[in-house]
Amino acid sequence: MHDSSWHRRAVLAAMAALGTQALPRFDAFAASANPFALGVASGDPAADGFVLWTRLVGPAGGYLPPRAVEVRFEVAEDENFRLIARTGIEIACPEAAHSVHVELGGLRPGRTYWYRFHALGATSAVGRTKTVPVDAARLKLAMTSCQHWELGWFGAYRDMIAATPDLIVQVGDYIYEQSYADQPKVRSFGAPDPTDLDGYRARYALYRSDPDLREAHRLFPWLVTWDDHEVLNDYAALANREGLPPETFAPRRAAAYQAYFEHMPIRPSLWRSKPTPRLFRGVDWGELASLSMLDTRQYRSSPACAAPQVARNVKLDHCKERHVSDRSMLGAAQEAWLGRRLQRERRPWTLLAQGVFFAPLALDGTGETVWSDQWDGYPAARNRLTERLGQPSVTNAVVLSGDIHSFWVNDLKHGPASGQRVGTEIVTSALAAQSPPSGRFGDVLANNPHILFSDVQHSGYVLMEVDKQRMHAQLRQIDAKQTGLQTRVLATVEREAGAKDEPAAVVTTR
Ligand code: FE
Ligand code: CA
């Protein structure tokens, strides 16, 4: 069974893309290499569909010959493809590095589906995904960030796979563009830092050669947003650490964004306005939870108290400019979109997934020494958002963050420390990267009474479950320098639904 009008449209598009020529064949290629070596993926689920992804590659993950290739996909209700729910044809084009994004609707809610692709005489691995339930009683998600190829193994994904989450949420630093010469490496990029489209594409292809990462994409739908290392460390809109002028940095950023899209299961309908693609979007888990995926890089104001066009994460010491009221982290359009979502919220759980540390993090007793790259560089924007989170429509807000390679649980207030409690922030550590140098955040607990937990020594990820009564999260420590998997729960976080006046309960289990 398939949607014939949809199918016809796809075939017409295919014919248009190919002209009237017969479809090209790469029989010689097909015999020599697996075009599906980068695997398959799914993401951005809805009640009636999701996005399916693959990318065809040549030998050693390189490019195919620059011609359009027909790709057939199948979606089934069973692992053996007896109950076919949908089939169709997409055209993989060289302009998009032969990536394929299939955006599907019209499927049944709350169901597991299996999918696979056929092209060039080969068949992909069978992927598994699911649609969002209409009457969801539970949402289990794994939250991860910061995976540096050279600095650790990605074995944490085996732990995640065993936990069978509904979703994997990646909040940025999916790739690293940068090699750290002074850090001990477990493997090498084998290439210089990417600065153009070929370089960024090759970096993603290298990442997908990791079997644990590929398997996590094959088995679960992902929701992704980026942080800085997908382009260049610490960049802010078009300001950048190298002080490159916009006419130089904008094409580099556009290349990095394009490579990101080409390798991620993101809805192509969001991506039409490149080179300034829209990544912020909402995914709602039935009537249980809303999930807003935020973009905290593309639209942010230039760093305060910095030279023009320069963005570096530095300690700001009594920088008055950071408090200027029109400074923005999300940009006007995203902020308005999020505001509307929060105003209309009716679900018990409001989850905001985004790149950087949200709560204030004072590095000394004055409260005016802070790191510039996180929301502390944009306190007026943070204040506007905490005000929104304080509305009655939002009953349980949880901000999910990454970036700083350490675990944190923060009590979120609107305004001063004595202000209204508006939610909880959970910051996941790096999945695989170096820990921050000791002392980087000062005497955290003495200077920040709203910080409920902090561990700056371990890597890992966060496993979180919400139902109508409560949220339960585990901060799971996994040593990325080891190939074996030894998991330890550093702390658990609990919150009761509707208990907006109560802080989260954190139990340290170290
Ligand atoms: Fe990072
Ligand atoms: Ca980062």
Coordinates of C-alpha atoms and ligand atoms in Angstrom, one line a residue:
M1 CA 0.0 0.0 0.0
H2 CA 1.3 3.4 -0.8
D3 CA 0.1 7.0 -1.3
S4 CA -0.2 7.0 -5.1
S5 CA -0.3 10.8 -5.5
W6 CA 2.8 11.2 -3.4
H7 CA 4.5 8.5 -5.3
R8 CA 3.6 10.0 -8.6
R9 CA 5.0 13.3 -7.5
A10 CA 8.2 11.7 -6.5
V11 CA 8.5 9.9 -9.8
L12 CA 7.8 13.1 -11.7
A13 CA 10.4 14.9 -9.7
A14 CA 12.8 12.1 -10.5
M15 CA 12.1 12.4 -14.2
A16 CA 12.6 16.1 -14.1
A17 CA 15.9 15.7 -12.4
L18 CA 17.1 13.2 -14.9
G19 CA 15.7 14.7 -18.1
T20 CA 14.5 11.9 -20.4
Q21 CA 17.7 9.9 -20.2
A22 CA 17.7 6.4 -18.8
L23 CA 18.8 6.2 -15.2
P24 CA 22.5 5.9 -14.9
R25 CA 23.9 2.6 -13.7
F26 CA 27.1 2.1 -11.8
D27 CA 27.4 -1.6 -12.0
A28 CA 31.1 -1.6 -11.8
F29 CA 30.9 0.5 -8.7
A30 CA 28.2 -1.6 -7.1
A31 CA 30.3 -4.7 -7.4
S32 CA 33.2 -3.1 -5.6
A33 CA 31.9 -1.1 -2.6
N34 CA 28.9 -0.6 -0.4
P35 CA 27.2 2.7 -1.3
F36 CA 25.4 2.6 2.1
A37 CA 28.6 2.5 4.1
L38 CA 27.5 5.6 6.1
G39 CA 24.4 3.8 7.3
V40 CA 20.8 4.9 7.7
A41 CA 19.1 7.3 10.1
S42 CA 15.7 8.7 11.0
G43 CA 14.6 11.7 12.9
D44 CA 12.2 14.6 13.6
P45 CA 9.3 12.2 14.4
A46 CA 5.7 13.3 14.3
A47 CA 2.5 11.3 15.0
D48 CA 2.1 10.6 11.3
G49 CA 5.7 10.3 10.1
F50 CA 9.4 11.1 10.3
V51 CA 12.4 11.8 8.1
L52 CA 14.5 9.0 6.8
W53 CA 18.1 9.6 5.8
T54 CA 20.9 8.0 3.9
R55 CA 23.8 9.1 1.8
L56 CA 25.4 7.2 -1.0
V57 CA 29.1 7.1 -1.1
G58 CA 31.9 5.7 -3.2
P59 CA 34.9 3.6 -2.1
A60 CA 36.3 4.6 1.3
G61 CA 33.4 7.0 2.0
G62 CA 34.4 9.2 -1.0
Y63 CA 32.2 10.8 -3.6
L64 CA 30.3 8.8 -6.2
P65 CA 30.7 10.0 -9.9
P66 CA 28.8 13.3 -10.2
R67 CA 25.5 12.0 -11.6
A68 CA 22.0 11.7 -10.2
V69 CA 21.2 8.3 -8.8
E70 CA 17.7 6.8 -8.2
V71 CA 17.2 5.6 -4.7
R72 CA 14.2 3.4 -3.8
F73 CA 12.9 3.3 -0.2
E74 CA 10.6 0.9 1.6
V75 CA 8.9 1.5 5.0
A76 CA 7.2 -1.5 6.6
E77 CA 5.3 -2.4 9.8
D78 CA 7.4 -5.5 10.3
E79 CA 11.1 -6.3 10.3
N80 CA 10.8 -8.7 7.4
F81 CA 9.0 -6.1 5.1
R82 CA 5.9 -8.2 4.6
L83 CA 3.6 -5.4 5.6
I84 CA 4.8 -2.6 3.4
A85 CA 3.5 0.8 4.6
R86 CA 5.1 3.0 1.9
T87 CA 7.5 2.8 -1.0
G88 CA 8.9 5.5 -3.1
I89 CA 11.7 6.9 -5.2
E90 CA 14.1 9.7 -4.4
I91 CA 16.9 11.1 -6.5
A92 CA 20.3 11.4 -4.8
C93 CA 22.1 14.4 -6.5
P94 CA 25.8 15.2 -6.5
E95 CA 25.0 18.8 -5.4
A96 CA 23.8 17.3 -2.1
A97 CA 26.7 14.8 -1.9
H98 CA 24.1 12.1 -2.9
S99 CA 22.3 12.5 0.4
V100 CA 18.7 11.4 0.6
H101 CA 16.0 12.9 3.0
V102 CA 12.6 11.3 2.8
E103 CA 10.0 13.2 4.6
L104 CA 7.0 11.0 5.3
G105 CA 3.5 11.7 6.6
G106 CA 0.2 9.7 6.7
L107 CA 1.6 6.9 8.8
R108 CA 0.0 5.6 12.0
P109 CA 0.8 7.1 15.4
G110 CA 2.7 5.4 18.1
R111 CA 4.1 2.6 15.9
T112 CA 7.5 1.1 15.2
Y113 CA 8.4 1.1 11.5
W114 CA 11.3 -0.5 9.7
Y115 CA 12.9 1.0 6.6
R116 CA 15.6 0.4 4.0
F117 CA 16.9 1.8 0.8
H118 CA 17.9 0.3 -2.6
A119 CA 20.3 1.9 -5.0
L120 CA 23.1 0.9 -7.4
G121 CA 22.2 -2.7 -7.0
A122 CA 22.8 -2.6 -3.3
T123 CA 20.4 -2.6 -0.3
S124 CA 21.0 -0.7 2.9
A125 CA 20.9 -2.0 6.5
V126 CA 17.4 -2.1 7.9
G127 CA 16.7 0.9 10.1
R128 CA 14.1 1.1 12.8
T129 CA 12.1 4.1 13.9
K130 CA 8.8 5.1 15.4
T131 CA 6.0 7.7 15.1
V132 CA 4.9 9.7 18.1
P133 CA 2.1 8.2 20.1
V134 CA -1.1 10.3 20.3
D135 CA -1.8 9.3 23.9
A136 CA 1.8 9.1 25.1
A137 CA 2.1 8.0 28.7
R138 CA 5.9 8.1 28.8
L139 CA 8.9 9.6 27.0
K140 CA 12.3 8.2 27.4
L141 CA 15.2 10.2 25.9
A142 CA 18.9 10.1 25.8
M143 CA 20.6 13.5 25.7
T144 CA 24.1 13.8 24.4
S145 CA 26.6 16.4 23.2
C146 CA 30.3 17.0 22.4
Q147 CA 31.8 14.0 20.7
H148 CA 35.4 14.5 19.7
W149 CA 36.6 11.8 17.3
E150 CA 40.2 12.0 18.4
L151 CA 39.7 12.3 22.2
G152 CA 37.4 9.3 22.9
W153 CA 35.5 6.3 21.7
F154 CA 31.8 6.5 21.2
G155 CA 31.0 3.3 23.2
A156 CA 28.5 5.3 25.3
Y157 CA 26.1 4.7 22.4
R158 CA 26.1 1.0 23.3
D159 CA 24.8 1.9 26.7
M160 CA 22.2 4.2 25.1
I161 CA 21.1 1.5 22.7
A162 CA 20.7 -1.0 25.6
A163 CA 18.5 1.6 27.4
T164 CA 16.1 1.7 24.3
P165 CA 15.1 5.4 24.4
D166 CA 12.2 6.8 22.3
L167 CA 14.5 9.5 21.1
I168 CA 18.2 10.5 21.1
V169 CA 18.6 14.2 21.5
Q170 CA 21.9 15.7 20.4
V171 CA 22.5 19.2 21.5
G172 CA 25.6 20.1 19.6
D173 CA 29.3 19.5 18.9
Y174 CA 28.3 16.5 16.9
I175 CA 31.6 16.8 15.1
Y176 CA 34.7 18.7 16.1
E177 CA 36.4 20.8 13.4
Q178 CA 39.4 21.2 15.5
S179 CA 42.3 18.9 16.6
Y180 CA 43.8 19.5 20.0
A181 CA 47.6 18.9 19.7
D182 CA 48.1 18.9 23.5
Q183 CA 45.4 16.2 24.3
P184 CA 46.0 12.4 24.3
K185 CA 44.3 10.9 21.3
V186 CA 42.7 7.5 20.8
R187 CA 42.5 7.9 17.0
S188 CA 43.2 10.6 14.4
F189 CA 41.1 12.7 12.1
G190 CA 43.7 12.0 9.4
A191 CA 42.9 15.4 7.8
P192 CA 43.4 19.1 8.5
D193 CA 40.6 21.2 10.1
P194 CA 37.8 21.5 7.5
T195 CA 37.1 24.9 6.0
D196 CA 35.1 24.1 2.9
L197 CA 32.3 21.8 1.8
D198 CA 34.6 18.9 0.9
G199 CA 36.3 19.1 4.2
Y200 CA 33.2 19.2 6.3
R201 CA 31.6 16.4 4.3
A202 CA 34.6 14.3 4.8
R203 CA 34.5 14.9 8.6
Y204 CA 30.9 13.7 8.8
A205 CA 31.7 10.7 6.7
L206 CA 34.5 9.9 9.0
Y207 CA 32.2 10.1 12.0
R208 CA 29.7 7.7 10.5
S209 CA 32.5 5.2 10.0
D210 CA 32.2 4.7 13.8
P211 CA 30.0 1.5 14.3
D212 CA 28.5 2.6 17.6
L213 CA 27.4 6.0 16.3
R214 CA 26.0 4.4 13.1
E215 CA 24.1 1.8 15.1
A216 CA 22.5 4.4 17.3
H217 CA 21.3 6.2 14.2
R218 CA 20.0 3.0 12.7
L219 CA 17.9 2.0 15.7
F220 CA 16.4 5.2 17.1
P221 CA 15.0 8.5 15.8
W222 CA 17.2 11.5 16.6
L223 CA 16.5 15.1 17.2
V224 CA 19.6 17.3 16.6
T225 CA 20.7 20.8 17.0
W226 CA 24.1 22.3 16.6
D227 CA 26.5 24.2 18.7
D228 CA 29.8 25.9 17.6
H229 CA 32.1 23.0 16.6
E230 CA 30.0 22.0 13.6
V231 CA 31.4 25.2 12.1
L232 CA 34.2 26.8 14.2
N233 CA 34.8 26.9 17.9
D234 CA 33.0 29.8 19.7
Y235 CA 31.5 31.5 16.6
A236 CA 28.5 33.8 17.1
A237 CA 26.4 34.4 14.0
L238 CA 29.2 35.8 11.7
A239 CA 31.7 36.8 14.4
N240 CA 34.5 34.2 14.8
R241 CA 37.6 33.5 16.7
E242 CA 39.9 34.1 13.7
G243 CA 38.4 37.6 13.2
L244 CA 37.6 36.6 9.6
P245 CA 35.5 39.2 7.8
P246 CA 31.9 38.2 7.0
E247 CA 32.6 37.8 3.3
T248 CA 35.1 35.1 4.2
F249 CA 33.4 33.5 7.1
A250 CA 29.8 33.4 5.7
P251 CA 30.7 30.9 2.9
R252 CA 32.6 28.7 5.3
R253 CA 29.6 28.7 7.7
A254 CA 27.2 28.0 4.8
A255 CA 29.4 25.0 3.7
A256 CA 29.4 23.7 7.3
Y257 CA 25.7 24.1 7.6
Q258 CA 25.1 22.3 4.2
A259 CA 27.3 19.4 5.3
Y260 CA 25.4 19.2 8.6
F261 CA 22.1 19.0 6.8
E262 CA 23.4 16.5 4.3
H263 CA 24.3 14.1 7.1
M264 CA 21.5 14.6 9.5
P265 CA 17.9 13.3 9.5
I266 CA 16.4 16.8 9.5
R267 CA 13.2 17.7 7.7
P268 CA 14.1 19.1 4.2
S269 CA 11.1 21.3 4.3
L270 CA 12.9 23.4 7.0
W271 CA 16.0 23.7 5.0
R272 CA 14.8 25.5 1.8
S273 CA 16.2 28.9 2.7
K274 CA 19.8 28.0 2.7
P275 CA 22.5 29.4 3.3
T276 CA 20.6 30.6 6.3
P277 CA 18.7 27.4 7.1
R278 CA 16.1 27.1 9.8
L279 CA 17.1 24.5 12.4
F280 CA 14.8 25.6 15.3
R281 CA 11.7 23.5 15.4
G282 CA 9.2 21.8 17.8
V283 CA 8.5 18.1 18.3
D284 CA 5.5 17.3 20.5
W285 CA 5.3 14.0 22.3
G286 CA 1.5 13.5 22.3
E287 CA -0.1 15.4 25.2
L288 CA 2.8 14.6 27.5
A289 CA 5.8 16.8 26.5
S290 CA 6.7 19.5 24.1
L291 CA 10.3 19.6 22.9
S292 CA 11.7 22.7 21.4
M293 CA 15.0 22.3 19.5
L294 CA 16.7 25.7 19.7
D295 CA 19.5 27.2 17.6
T296 CA 21.8 29.3 19.9
R297 CA 24.5 30.0 17.3
Q298 CA 23.1 31.3 14.0
Y299 CA 21.3 34.4 15.2
R300 CA 23.1 35.5 18.4
S301 CA 24.3 39.0 18.9
S302 CA 28.0 39.7 18.7
P303 CA 30.0 39.0 21.9
A304 CA 29.9 41.8 24.4
C305 CA 33.2 43.6 25.3
A306 CA 35.0 42.1 22.3
A307 CA 36.6 43.4 19.2
P308 CA 34.3 43.7 16.1
Q309 CA 33.8 40.4 14.3
V310 CA 35.7 38.5 17.0
A311 CA 34.0 35.7 19.0
R312 CA 36.0 33.8 21.6
N313 CA 34.9 32.3 24.9
V314 CA 36.5 34.6 27.4
K315 CA 36.0 35.5 31.1
L316 CA 34.0 38.7 31.1
D317 CA 34.9 40.8 34.2
H318 CA 32.3 43.5 35.0
C319 CA 31.4 43.9 31.3
K320 CA 28.4 46.3 31.3
E321 CA 27.7 45.7 27.6
R322 CA 26.6 42.2 28.2
H323 CA 23.5 43.6 30.0
V324 CA 22.3 45.7 27.1
S325 CA 18.6 44.9 26.7
D326 CA 18.4 44.2 23.0
R327 CA 21.2 41.6 22.9
S328 CA 19.8 38.4 21.6
M329 CA 20.7 34.7 21.8
L330 CA 17.9 33.3 19.6
G331 CA 17.3 36.1 17.2
A332 CA 13.9 37.9 16.9
A333 CA 12.1 35.3 14.8
Q334 CA 13.1 32.3 16.9
E335 CA 12.4 34.1 20.1
A336 CA 8.9 35.0 18.9
W337 CA 8.3 31.5 17.7
L338 CA 9.3 30.1 21.1
G339 CA 7.2 32.6 22.9
R340 CA 4.1 31.6 21.0
R341 CA 4.9 27.9 21.8
L342 CA 5.3 28.6 25.5
Q343 CA 2.1 30.7 25.6
R344 CA 0.1 28.0 24.0
E345 CA 1.7 25.2 26.1
R346 CA -0.8 22.7 27.6
R347 CA 1.4 19.7 28.1
P348 CA 2.8 18.9 31.6
W349 CA 6.4 18.9 30.4
T350 CA 8.1 21.7 28.5
L351 CA 11.6 20.6 27.3
L352 CA 14.0 23.1 25.7
A353 CA 17.0 21.4 24.0
Q354 CA 19.8 23.8 23.1
G355 CA 23.5 24.2 22.9
V356 CA 24.9 26.2 25.8
F357 CA 24.8 26.5 29.6
F358 CA 21.6 28.5 30.4
A359 CA 21.7 29.3 34.2
P360 CA 23.9 32.1 35.6
L361 CA 27.3 30.7 36.5
A362 CA 29.2 33.2 38.6
L363 CA 32.9 32.6 38.7
D364 CA 33.4 34.6 41.8
G365 CA 31.4 36.3 44.6
T366 CA 30.7 39.5 42.6
G367 CA 28.4 37.7 40.1
E368 CA 30.0 39.8 37.4
T369 CA 32.7 37.5 36.3
V370 CA 31.3 35.0 33.8
W371 CA 32.1 33.1 30.6
S372 CA 31.1 35.0 27.5
D373 CA 30.0 32.2 25.2
Q374 CA 27.1 30.8 27.3
W375 CA 23.8 32.6 28.2
D376 CA 25.7 34.6 30.8
G377 CA 26.9 36.6 27.8
Y378 CA 23.2 37.4 27.0
P379 CA 21.5 37.9 30.3
A380 CA 18.6 40.1 29.0
A381 CA 17.7 37.4 26.5
R382 CA 17.8 34.8 29.3
N383 CA 15.6 37.1 31.4
R384 CA 13.0 37.3 28.6
L385 CA 13.0 33.5 28.3
T386 CA 12.7 32.8 32.1
E387 CA 9.8 35.3 32.2
R388 CA 8.0 33.2 29.5
L389 CA 8.8 30.0 31.4
G390 CA 7.2 31.6 34.5
Q391 CA 3.8 31.9 32.8
P392 CA 1.0 29.6 34.1
S393 CA 0.8 27.7 30.8
V394 CA 4.3 26.3 31.5
T395 CA 4.1 23.9 34.5
N396 CA 7.3 21.9 34.3
A397 CA 10.1 23.4 32.2
V398 CA 13.4 21.5 31.7
V399 CA 16.2 23.0 29.8
L400 CA 18.6 20.4 28.3
S401 CA 22.1 21.8 27.5
G402 CA 25.6 20.6 26.6
D403 CA 28.8 22.3 25.5
I404 CA 31.0 22.5 28.7
H405 CA 32.0 18.8 29.0
S406 CA 30.7 18.5 32.5
F407 CA 27.4 17.5 34.3
W408 CA 25.3 20.1 36.0
V409 CA 21.8 20.4 37.5
N410 CA 20.5 23.9 38.0
D411 CA 17.5 25.4 39.7
L412 CA 16.2 28.0 37.2
K413 CA 14.8 31.3 38.6
H414 CA 13.4 34.3 37.0
G415 CA 15.3 37.4 38.1
P416 CA 17.4 37.3 41.3
A417 CA 18.2 34.3 43.4
S418 CA 15.1 35.0 45.4
G419 CA 13.0 35.2 42.3
Q420 CA 10.3 32.9 41.0
R421 CA 11.3 29.3 40.3
V422 CA 10.7 28.5 36.6
G423 CA 12.2 25.1 36.0
T424 CA 15.3 22.9 36.0
E425 CA 18.3 22.8 33.8
I426 CA 20.2 19.5 33.1
V427 CA 23.6 19.9 31.4
T428 CA 25.0 16.8 29.9
S429 CA 28.8 16.2 29.8
A430 CA 30.7 15.4 26.7
L431 CA 30.1 11.9 25.2
A432 CA 33.8 11.9 24.3
A433 CA 36.1 14.9 24.9
Q434 CA 38.6 16.2 27.5
S435 CA 37.3 17.4 30.8
P436 CA 37.7 21.1 31.6
P437 CA 40.8 22.2 33.5
S438 CA 40.2 22.2 37.3
G439 CA 39.3 25.6 38.7
R440 CA 37.7 26.8 35.4
F441 CA 34.4 27.5 37.1
G442 CA 35.7 28.7 40.5
D443 CA 34.0 27.8 43.7
V444 CA 30.8 26.8 42.0
L445 CA 28.6 25.9 45.0
A446 CA 29.7 28.9 47.1
N447 CA 29.1 31.4 44.4
N448 CA 26.0 29.9 42.9
P449 CA 23.4 28.7 45.4
H450 CA 21.0 27.7 42.5
I451 CA 23.4 25.1 41.2
L452 CA 22.3 21.8 42.7
F453 CA 24.9 19.5 41.3
S454 CA 28.1 19.7 39.3
D455 CA 30.7 17.2 38.2
V456 CA 33.5 18.5 36.0
Q457 CA 35.6 15.3 35.8
H458 CA 33.6 12.7 33.9
S459 CA 32.2 12.1 30.4
G460 CA 28.9 10.4 29.7
Y461 CA 25.4 11.3 28.8
V462 CA 21.9 11.8 30.4
L463 CA 19.1 9.3 30.3
M464 CA 15.8 10.9 31.1
E465 CA 12.2 9.7 31.4
V466 CA 9.0 11.7 32.0
D467 CA 5.5 10.5 32.6
K468 CA 2.4 12.3 33.8
Q469 CA 3.6 12.2 37.4
R470 CA 7.3 12.8 37.4
M471 CA 10.6 13.3 35.6
H472 CA 13.5 11.0 36.4
A473 CA 17.0 11.5 35.0
Q474 CA 20.3 9.7 35.4
L475 CA 23.6 11.3 34.8
R476 CA 25.5 8.4 33.4
Q477 CA 29.3 8.4 33.5
I478 CA 31.2 6.5 30.8
D479 CA 34.9 6.7 30.4
A480 CA 35.5 7.4 26.7
K481 CA 39.2 6.6 26.9
Q482 CA 38.3 2.9 27.5
T483 CA 37.0 0.7 24.7
G484 CA 35.1 -1.4 27.3
L485 CA 31.9 -0.2 28.7
Q486 CA 31.7 0.6 32.4
T487 CA 28.8 2.7 33.3
R488 CA 28.3 4.4 36.7
V489 CA 25.4 6.7 37.6
L490 CA 26.8 9.8 39.1
A491 CA 23.5 11.3 40.2
T492 CA 19.8 11.0 39.7
V493 CA 17.4 13.9 39.3
E494 CA 13.7 13.8 40.2
R495 CA 10.9 16.2 39.8
E496 CA 7.2 15.9 40.5
A497 CA 4.9 17.1 37.8
G498 CA 3.2 20.4 38.6
A499 CA 5.5 21.1 41.6
K500 CA 6.7 24.3 40.1
D501 CA 7.6 25.8 43.5
E502 CA 9.9 22.8 44.4
P503 CA 13.5 22.4 43.2
A504 CA 14.4 19.2 41.6
A505 CA 15.7 16.5 44.0
V506 CA 19.2 15.5 43.1
V507 CA 20.7 12.4 44.7
T508 CA 24.4 12.0 44.3
T509 CA 25.3 8.3 43.9
R510 CA 29.1 8.6 43.6
Ligands
FE1 FE 32.0 20.7 23.1
CA2 CA 30.6 24.1 22.2

